[in-house]
Amino acid sequence: MEVYKNISDLRVGIILLEDVFANTKYPIMRKNTELSFEHIEVLRDFGLKRIKVEERVAKKELSEVDQNAPVNPEDILENIPMNQYLLRKQYTDAVRAYEKEFSNWRAGIKPDIVKVREFIVPLVEQYTKQKDMLGMLNEFSIPEDYLYHHSVAVGILSAAISNQMGMDKGEVLQLGLAGALADCGMAKIDPTILRKTAFLTKEEYNEVKKHTLFSLKMIQDTPLLRQEMKMAILQHHERLDGSGYPRGDRMDAISVHSQIIAVADVFHAMTTERLYRPKNSPFKVIEMIKEEEFGKFDLKVVEALHKLIGHLSIGTRVKLTDGELGEIMFVHRDAPLRPMVKKKSNGMMIDLTTNRNLAIAKILD
């Protein structure tokens, strides 16, 4: 019998009759999921009140569930451990907290760095431990709330990159906080520009470019950010070849901290769905940063991101940008992002170094 049950009344073995969303773009649990103790705990943690279930309890006990049953690679959240479900919830809570703070800044209230630190620092600490979740950040973002997702994700990625580069914990956490605050100056930009679903005019783009100056002004008096982090916030759109803004700084005039936030910013922006364009493959974006944007970014920073997000090995199951599933059979030393892949559908071997119209979309393992 189909019923709506309060979360407090759920029992192990009850079956979901519809996908469960929690203010998320993707469901946190799929229809026909047989609830375990951990599932019920996650539903409570997400603050859900009632869900649609089948009244009967599944015949199989939880201990009898076939652990070797085939996994649907599209079920992103269902295939990860429960501690990662909770990390996703922590991320979502941080996005909502950032949105609330951003509304205050838009109303003219000075940033409360203590509050931002309270939800950003624990989050970046967890993500630097669970690196396998970094590749999923672009899946979490919702186009309508892009700005809030982007700021939180840039904080996470900045911390992860600096950690990968061997920086000490204090520096890592400072970069996580600076990355999250880099776009706080967007609160001073006309909201109609930020909500546009088409590309910006030159005049609108010039207006948006002022946000780095606004960001610095908003945080320059806080003692909770080191001076080099404040400079990184100002410079996170500068490029080594002098093509960036606001000052057109070049080479050694741009700090490594600025470059870390810059790479995190560009990577998340290009891999995330926006109101005016679809998302790109993370592997394709790393390749573009390395090749098409060569000379703009510190290669040590880009390589650290590559090791975090784009490390591919023989036997890894992947999804290609045309939707085909496959397995990596060979990784080229000089083109590690473009391996040879054996297609699952027909066993055909595809060499991505010669098939430039294709790329790895995601890792399925």
Tab-separated table of C-alpha atoms in Angstrom:
chain	number	residue	atom	x	y	z
A	1	MET	CA	0.000	0.000	0.000
A	2	GLU	CA	1.289	3.458	-0.946
A	3	VAL	CA	1.466	5.888	1.973
A	4	TYR	CA	3.244	9.043	3.070
A	5	LYS	CA	5.145	8.398	6.279
A	6	ASN	CA	6.815	10.703	8.754
A	7	ILE	CA	10.585	10.184	8.854
A	8	SER	CA	10.283	9.266	12.543
A	9	ASP	CA	7.987	6.350	11.618
A	10	LEU	CA	10.244	4.737	9.010
A	11	ARG	CA	11.534	1.183	9.437
A	12	VAL	CA	14.410	-0.696	7.855
A	13	GLY	CA	13.303	-2.488	4.692
A	14	ILE	CA	10.537	-0.058	3.672
A	15	ILE	CA	10.758	0.826	-0.032
A	16	LEU	CA	10.732	4.343	-1.509
A	17	LEU	CA	8.036	4.930	-4.128
A	18	GLU	CA	9.491	8.139	-5.545
A	19	ASP	CA	12.811	9.920	-5.895
A	20	VAL	CA	13.660	11.990	-2.812
A	21	PHE	CA	14.940	15.540	-3.273
A	22	ALA	CA	16.202	17.862	-0.533
A	23	ASN	CA	16.432	21.259	-2.191
A	24	THR	CA	18.859	19.582	-4.585
A	25	LYS	CA	19.083	19.316	-8.364
A	26	TYR	CA	19.632	15.551	-8.189
A	27	PRO	CA	17.772	13.137	-5.900
A	28	ILE	CA	19.554	12.153	-2.694
A	29	MET	CA	17.821	8.753	-2.935
A	30	ARG	CA	16.170	6.978	-5.836
A	31	LYS	CA	12.764	5.386	-6.206
A	32	ASN	CA	12.717	1.681	-5.149
A	33	THR	CA	15.537	2.153	-2.630
A	34	GLU	CA	15.179	-0.313	0.232
A	35	LEU	CA	15.806	1.736	3.359
A	36	SER	CA	18.609	0.829	5.754
A	37	PHE	CA	19.367	2.410	9.131
A	38	GLU	CA	21.887	4.661	7.366
A	39	HIS	CA	19.343	5.782	4.745
A	40	ILE	CA	16.871	6.770	7.447
A	41	GLU	CA	19.578	8.698	9.310
A	42	VAL	CA	20.462	10.608	6.127
A	43	LEU	CA	16.809	11.537	5.546
A	44	ARG	CA	16.688	12.919	9.099
A	45	ASP	CA	19.941	14.845	8.594
A	46	PHE	CA	18.537	16.514	5.479
A	47	GLY	CA	15.590	17.755	7.545
A	48	LEU	CA	12.903	15.930	5.531
A	49	LYS	CA	9.530	15.417	7.214
A	50	ARG	CA	7.501	12.986	5.083
A	51	ILE	CA	8.223	10.719	2.114
A	52	LYS	CA	6.180	8.384	-0.066
A	53	VAL	CA	6.866	4.712	0.662
A	54	GLU	CA	5.365	1.272	0.222
A	55	GLU	CA	3.842	0.138	3.503
A	56	ARG	CA	5.143	-3.426	3.307
A	57	VAL	CA	8.700	-4.181	4.376
A	58	ALA	CA	10.922	-5.797	1.765
A	59	LYS	CA	11.223	-9.533	2.138
A	60	LYS	CA	15.028	-9.581	2.117
A	61	GLU	CA	16.695	-8.548	5.351
A	62	LEU	CA	19.358	-5.874	5.057
A	63	SER	CA	22.102	-8.399	5.819
A	64	GLU	CA	21.003	-10.453	2.789
A	65	VAL	CA	21.290	-7.625	0.279
A	66	ASP	CA	23.487	-8.679	-2.632
A	67	GLN	CA	26.564	-6.504	-2.329
A	68	ASN	CA	27.646	-7.550	-5.828
A	69	ALA	CA	24.457	-6.418	-7.576
A	70	PRO	CA	25.100	-4.311	-10.696
A	71	VAL	CA	25.391	-0.570	-10.052
A	72	ASN	CA	23.834	2.084	-12.245
A	73	PRO	CA	26.628	4.647	-12.761
A	74	GLU	CA	24.069	7.416	-13.253
A	75	ASP	CA	22.886	7.115	-9.644
A	76	ILE	CA	25.516	9.537	-8.440
A	77	LEU	CA	24.641	9.886	-4.794
A	78	GLU	CA	23.271	6.394	-4.191
A	79	ASN	CA	26.591	4.735	-4.982
A	80	ILE	CA	28.725	6.510	-2.390
A	81	PRO	CA	29.195	5.719	1.325
A	82	MET	CA	26.954	7.282	3.908
A	83	ASN	CA	29.739	9.503	5.247
A	84	GLN	CA	29.838	11.071	1.793
A	85	TYR	CA	26.076	11.629	1.897
A	86	LEU	CA	26.679	13.596	5.067
A	87	LEU	CA	29.491	15.542	3.414
A	88	ARG	CA	27.061	16.451	0.628
A	89	LYS	CA	24.639	17.708	3.265
A	90	GLN	CA	27.411	19.750	4.887
A	91	TYR	CA	28.139	21.267	1.470
A	92	THR	CA	24.457	22.098	0.883
A	93	ASP	CA	24.191	23.685	4.323
A	94	ALA	CA	27.260	25.811	3.549
A	95	VAL	CA	25.730	27.002	0.270
A	96	ARG	CA	22.554	28.043	2.035
A	97	ALA	CA	24.572	29.800	4.768
A	98	TYR	CA	26.616	31.616	2.118
A	99	GLU	CA	23.426	32.712	0.356
A	100	LYS	CA	22.161	34.196	3.622
A	101	GLU	CA	25.423	36.083	4.197
A	102	PHE	CA	25.425	37.308	0.574
A	103	SER	CA	21.951	38.777	1.067
A	104	ASN	CA	23.288	40.688	4.058
A	105	TRP	CA	26.215	42.039	2.020
A	106	ARG	CA	23.833	43.111	-0.726
A	107	ALA	CA	21.864	45.018	1.911
A	108	GLY	CA	25.032	46.879	2.904
A	109	ILE	CA	26.008	44.848	5.970
A	110	LYS	CA	29.748	44.349	6.408
A	111	PRO	CA	30.923	40.722	5.969
A	112	ASP	CA	31.032	38.729	9.189
A	113	ILE	CA	34.188	36.721	8.501
A	114	VAL	CA	33.738	34.725	11.712
A	115	LYS	CA	30.400	33.386	10.433
A	116	VAL	CA	31.829	32.512	7.032
A	117	ARG	CA	34.785	30.780	8.657
A	118	GLU	CA	32.432	28.727	10.833
A	119	PHE	CA	30.829	26.971	7.863
A	120	ILE	CA	33.703	27.060	5.352
A	121	VAL	CA	36.653	25.805	7.426
A	122	PRO	CA	35.032	22.529	8.629
A	123	LEU	CA	33.853	21.894	5.072
A	124	VAL	CA	37.254	22.348	3.422
A	125	GLU	CA	38.838	20.202	6.143
A	126	GLN	CA	36.505	17.346	5.210
A	127	TYR	CA	36.955	17.735	1.458
A	128	THR	CA	40.755	17.706	1.723
A	129	LYS	CA	40.353	14.294	3.385
A	130	GLN	CA	37.733	12.934	0.965
A	131	LYS	CA	39.343	13.905	-2.337
A	132	ASP	CA	37.126	11.558	-4.345
A	133	MET	CA	34.246	13.982	-3.757
A	134	LEU	CA	36.041	16.900	-5.438
A	135	GLY	CA	35.103	15.640	-8.889
A	136	MET	CA	31.422	15.795	-7.962
A	137	LEU	CA	31.271	19.488	-7.042
A	138	ASN	CA	30.140	20.487	-10.534
A	139	GLU	CA	27.274	17.979	-10.258
A	140	PHE	CA	25.963	19.659	-7.110
A	141	SER	CA	25.579	23.170	-8.512
A	142	ILE	CA	22.164	24.541	-9.500
A	143	PRO	CA	22.273	27.178	-12.296
A	144	GLU	CA	19.844	29.521	-10.540
A	145	ASP	CA	22.027	29.501	-7.398
A	146	TYR	CA	25.335	29.338	-9.245
A	147	LEU	CA	26.989	32.256	-7.445
A	148	TYR	CA	26.596	30.683	-3.994
A	149	HIS	CA	27.638	27.211	-5.155
A	150	HIS	CA	30.598	28.703	-7.011
A	151	SER	CA	31.938	30.580	-4.002
A	152	VAL	CA	31.737	27.550	-1.716
A	153	ALA	CA	33.245	25.271	-4.376
A	154	VAL	CA	36.116	27.683	-5.104
A	155	GLY	CA	36.909	27.692	-1.388
A	156	ILE	CA	36.958	23.877	-1.342
A	157	LEU	CA	39.054	23.583	-4.511
A	158	SER	CA	41.517	26.284	-3.423
A	159	ALA	CA	42.131	24.442	-0.159
A	160	ALA	CA	42.429	21.070	-1.922
A	161	ILE	CA	44.912	22.378	-4.501
A	162	SER	CA	47.096	24.044	-1.867
A	163	ASN	CA	47.003	20.861	0.207
A	164	GLN	CA	48.051	18.842	-2.847
A	165	MET	CA	50.951	21.269	-3.318
A	166	GLY	CA	52.183	20.515	0.206
A	167	MET	CA	51.287	23.776	1.932
A	168	ASP	CA	50.828	23.701	5.710
A	169	LYS	CA	47.382	23.344	7.261
A	170	GLY	CA	47.093	26.983	8.284
A	171	GLU	CA	47.798	28.145	4.750
A	172	VAL	CA	45.368	25.580	3.313
A	173	LEU	CA	42.527	26.763	5.545
A	174	GLN	CA	43.311	30.416	4.841
A	175	LEU	CA	43.121	29.720	1.096
A	176	GLY	CA	39.826	27.914	1.576
A	177	LEU	CA	38.405	30.974	3.327
A	178	ALA	CA	39.905	33.402	0.791
A	179	GLY	CA	38.576	31.337	-2.117
A	180	ALA	CA	35.075	31.420	-0.658
A	181	LEU	CA	35.263	35.202	-0.178
A	182	ALA	CA	36.872	36.027	-3.535
A	183	ASP	CA	33.504	36.868	-5.112
A	184	CYS	CA	31.872	38.544	-2.118
A	185	GLY	CA	32.143	41.821	-4.073
A	186	MET	CA	29.544	40.461	-6.499
A	187	ALA	CA	27.037	41.633	-3.891
A	188	LYS	CA	27.779	45.178	-5.075
A	189	ILE	CA	27.046	44.369	-8.742
A	190	ASP	CA	23.601	45.065	-10.223
A	191	PRO	CA	21.561	41.859	-9.621
A	192	THR	CA	19.960	42.093	-13.077
A	193	ILE	CA	23.427	41.632	-14.605
A	194	LEU	CA	24.143	38.609	-12.434
A	195	ARG	CA	20.809	37.018	-13.360
A	196	LYS	CA	21.224	37.415	-17.121
A	197	THR	CA	20.668	34.248	-19.142
A	198	ALA	CA	22.654	35.563	-22.126
A	199	PHE	CA	26.262	36.644	-22.534
A	200	LEU	CA	27.060	40.039	-21.077
A	201	THR	CA	27.580	43.185	-23.124
A	202	LYS	CA	30.989	44.861	-22.944
A	203	GLU	CA	29.611	47.489	-20.568
A	204	GLU	CA	28.055	44.843	-18.300
A	205	TYR	CA	31.263	42.814	-18.294
A	206	ASN	CA	33.270	45.892	-17.323
A	207	GLU	CA	30.864	46.369	-14.425
A	208	VAL	CA	31.309	42.757	-13.277
A	209	LYS	CA	35.092	43.141	-13.424
A	210	LYS	CA	34.855	45.640	-10.563
A	211	HIS	CA	33.912	42.861	-8.159
A	212	THR	CA	37.544	42.084	-7.260
A	213	LEU	CA	38.002	45.662	-6.036
A	214	PHE	CA	34.729	45.500	-4.132
A	215	SER	CA	35.746	42.162	-2.581
A	216	LEU	CA	39.035	43.583	-1.335
A	217	LYS	CA	37.330	46.656	0.086
A	218	MET	CA	34.802	44.506	1.927
A	219	ILE	CA	37.394	42.311	3.665
A	220	GLN	CA	40.489	44.504	3.879
A	221	ASP	CA	40.010	45.418	7.569
A	222	THR	CA	39.552	41.891	8.928
A	223	PRO	CA	42.411	40.424	10.982
A	224	LEU	CA	41.141	36.913	10.201
A	225	LEU	CA	42.702	36.854	6.726
A	226	ARG	CA	46.420	37.169	6.139
A	227	GLN	CA	47.582	40.042	3.941
A	228	GLU	CA	48.693	37.650	1.179
A	229	MET	CA	45.190	36.156	1.107
A	230	LYS	CA	43.646	39.601	0.728
A	231	MET	CA	45.980	40.188	-2.216
A	232	ALA	CA	44.962	36.814	-3.671
A	233	ILE	CA	41.304	37.895	-3.541
A	234	LEU	CA	42.177	41.066	-5.442
A	235	GLN	CA	44.291	39.186	-7.999
A	236	HIS	CA	42.266	36.046	-8.633
A	237	HIS	CA	41.384	37.243	-12.151
A	238	GLU	CA	44.932	38.304	-13.026
A	239	ARG	CA	46.828	36.151	-15.564
A	240	LEU	CA	50.565	35.539	-15.898
A	241	ASP	CA	50.572	36.925	-19.456
A	242	GLY	CA	49.057	40.232	-18.301
A	243	SER	CA	45.636	39.603	-19.866
A	244	GLY	CA	43.717	39.632	-16.576
A	245	TYR	CA	42.164	42.296	-14.364
A	246	PRO	CA	41.833	44.600	-12.446
A	247	ARG	CA	45.433	45.814	-12.963
A	248	GLY	CA	46.866	43.588	-15.690
A	249	ASP	CA	49.569	42.263	-13.363
A	250	ARG	CA	52.095	39.852	-14.894
A	251	MET	CA	54.309	36.927	-13.869
A	252	ASP	CA	56.076	37.428	-10.499
A	253	ALA	CA	53.722	40.271	-9.586
A	254	ILE	CA	51.018	37.587	-9.164
A	255	SER	CA	51.354	35.385	-6.072
A	256	VAL	CA	50.972	31.615	-6.056
A	257	HIS	CA	47.981	32.077	-3.715
A	258	SER	CA	46.299	34.243	-6.357
A	259	GLN	CA	46.988	31.577	-8.973
A	260	ILE	CA	45.504	28.830	-6.816
A	261	ILE	CA	42.220	30.719	-6.426
A	262	ALA	CA	42.339	31.636	-10.130
A	263	VAL	CA	42.668	28.001	-11.253
A	264	ALA	CA	39.952	26.869	-8.816
A	265	ASP	CA	37.681	29.671	-10.051
A	266	VAL	CA	38.145	28.914	-13.757
A	267	PHE	CA	37.870	25.149	-13.318
A	268	HIS	CA	34.589	25.262	-11.397
A	269	ALA	CA	33.101	27.940	-13.657
A	270	MET	CA	33.834	25.951	-16.822
A	271	THR	CA	32.692	22.577	-15.473
A	272	THR	CA	29.395	23.852	-14.050
A	273	GLU	CA	26.083	24.340	-15.845
A	274	ARG	CA	25.168	28.004	-16.177
A	275	LEU	CA	21.932	29.730	-17.178
A	276	TYR	CA	23.460	30.645	-20.547
A	277	ARG	CA	25.585	27.565	-21.371
A	278	PRO	CA	26.000	23.856	-20.564
A	279	LYS	CA	28.816	22.472	-18.433
A	280	ASN	CA	32.069	21.073	-19.816
A	281	SER	CA	33.813	17.828	-18.912
A	282	PRO	CA	36.300	18.305	-16.018
A	283	PHE	CA	38.925	16.436	-18.035
A	284	LYS	CA	38.333	18.601	-21.086
A	285	VAL	CA	38.600	21.739	-18.928
A	286	ILE	CA	41.924	20.692	-17.393
A	287	GLU	CA	43.156	20.040	-20.916
A	288	MET	CA	41.945	23.472	-22.056
A	289	ILE	CA	43.629	25.193	-19.110
A	290	LYS	CA	46.883	23.381	-19.946
A	291	GLU	CA	46.778	23.919	-23.691
A	292	GLU	CA	44.437	26.682	-24.848
A	293	GLU	CA	45.133	28.874	-21.818
A	294	PHE	CA	48.859	28.079	-21.783
A	295	GLY	CA	50.904	30.933	-20.373
A	296	LYS	CA	48.106	32.298	-18.193
A	297	PHE	CA	48.324	29.949	-15.222
A	298	ASP	CA	51.104	28.561	-13.040
A	299	LEU	CA	51.719	25.017	-14.317
A	300	LYS	CA	52.505	23.735	-10.803
A	301	VAL	CA	49.019	24.790	-9.718
A	302	VAL	CA	47.372	23.268	-12.794
A	303	GLU	CA	49.296	20.030	-12.295
A	304	ALA	CA	48.109	19.835	-8.676
A	305	LEU	CA	44.511	20.168	-9.886
A	306	HIS	CA	45.170	17.507	-12.536
A	307	LYS	CA	46.376	15.056	-9.883
A	308	LEU	CA	43.299	15.761	-7.748
A	309	ILE	CA	40.636	15.588	-10.447
A	310	GLY	CA	42.045	14.121	-13.633
A	311	HIS	CA	44.205	11.174	-12.604
A	312	LEU	CA	43.298	8.267	-14.865
A	313	SER	CA	44.618	4.698	-14.728
A	314	ILE	CA	44.222	1.454	-16.675
A	315	GLY	CA	41.032	-0.389	-15.759
A	316	THR	CA	39.123	2.732	-14.678
A	317	ARG	CA	35.499	2.749	-15.871
A	318	VAL	CA	34.505	6.018	-17.506
A	319	LYS	CA	31.699	7.783	-19.310
A	320	LEU	CA	32.548	9.667	-22.512
A	321	THR	CA	31.071	12.991	-23.569
A	322	ASP	CA	28.891	11.192	-26.162
A	323	GLY	CA	27.272	9.132	-23.399
A	324	GLU	CA	29.143	5.900	-24.144
A	325	LEU	CA	30.513	3.861	-21.234
A	326	GLY	CA	33.926	2.275	-21.391
A	327	GLU	CA	37.112	1.138	-19.685
A	328	ILE	CA	40.540	2.736	-19.921
A	329	MET	CA	42.981	0.351	-21.599
A	330	PHE	CA	46.054	2.550	-22.047
A	331	VAL	CA	47.188	5.958	-20.754
A	332	HIS	CA	49.490	7.992	-22.985
A	333	ARG	CA	52.478	9.432	-21.132
A	334	ASP	CA	52.331	12.710	-23.079
A	335	ALA	CA	48.521	12.967	-23.128
A	336	PRO	CA	47.255	11.436	-19.859
A	337	LEU	CA	43.833	13.075	-20.200
A	338	ARG	CA	43.280	11.342	-23.557
A	339	PRO	CA	43.658	7.594	-22.963
A	340	MET	CA	42.605	4.644	-25.119
A	341	VAL	CA	39.122	3.501	-24.096
A	342	LYS	CA	37.326	0.229	-24.819
A	343	LYS	CA	33.632	0.895	-25.378
A	344	LYS	CA	31.285	-1.252	-23.314
A	345	SER	CA	28.596	-1.358	-26.019
A	346	ASN	CA	30.636	-3.035	-28.753
A	347	GLY	CA	34.195	-3.556	-27.504
A	348	MET	CA	35.595	-1.018	-29.958
A	349	MET	CA	38.858	0.700	-28.974
A	350	ILE	CA	38.873	4.497	-29.188
A	351	ASP	CA	42.048	6.544	-28.942
A	352	LEU	CA	41.063	9.951	-27.591
A	353	THR	CA	44.313	11.503	-28.827
A	354	THR	CA	43.017	11.103	-32.389
A	355	ASN	CA	39.287	11.446	-31.597
A	356	ARG	CA	39.494	15.053	-30.405
A	357	ASN	CA	35.710	15.514	-30.556
A	358	LEU	CA	35.392	13.136	-27.577
A	359	ALA	CA	36.659	13.403	-23.995
A	360	ILE	CA	36.199	11.722	-20.636
A	361	ALA	CA	33.023	13.084	-19.061
A	362	LYS	CA	33.317	11.394	-15.683
A	363	ILE	CA	34.889	8.512	-13.784
A	364	LEU	CA	32.368	5.846	-12.813
A	365	ASP	CA	34.418	3.895	-10.248
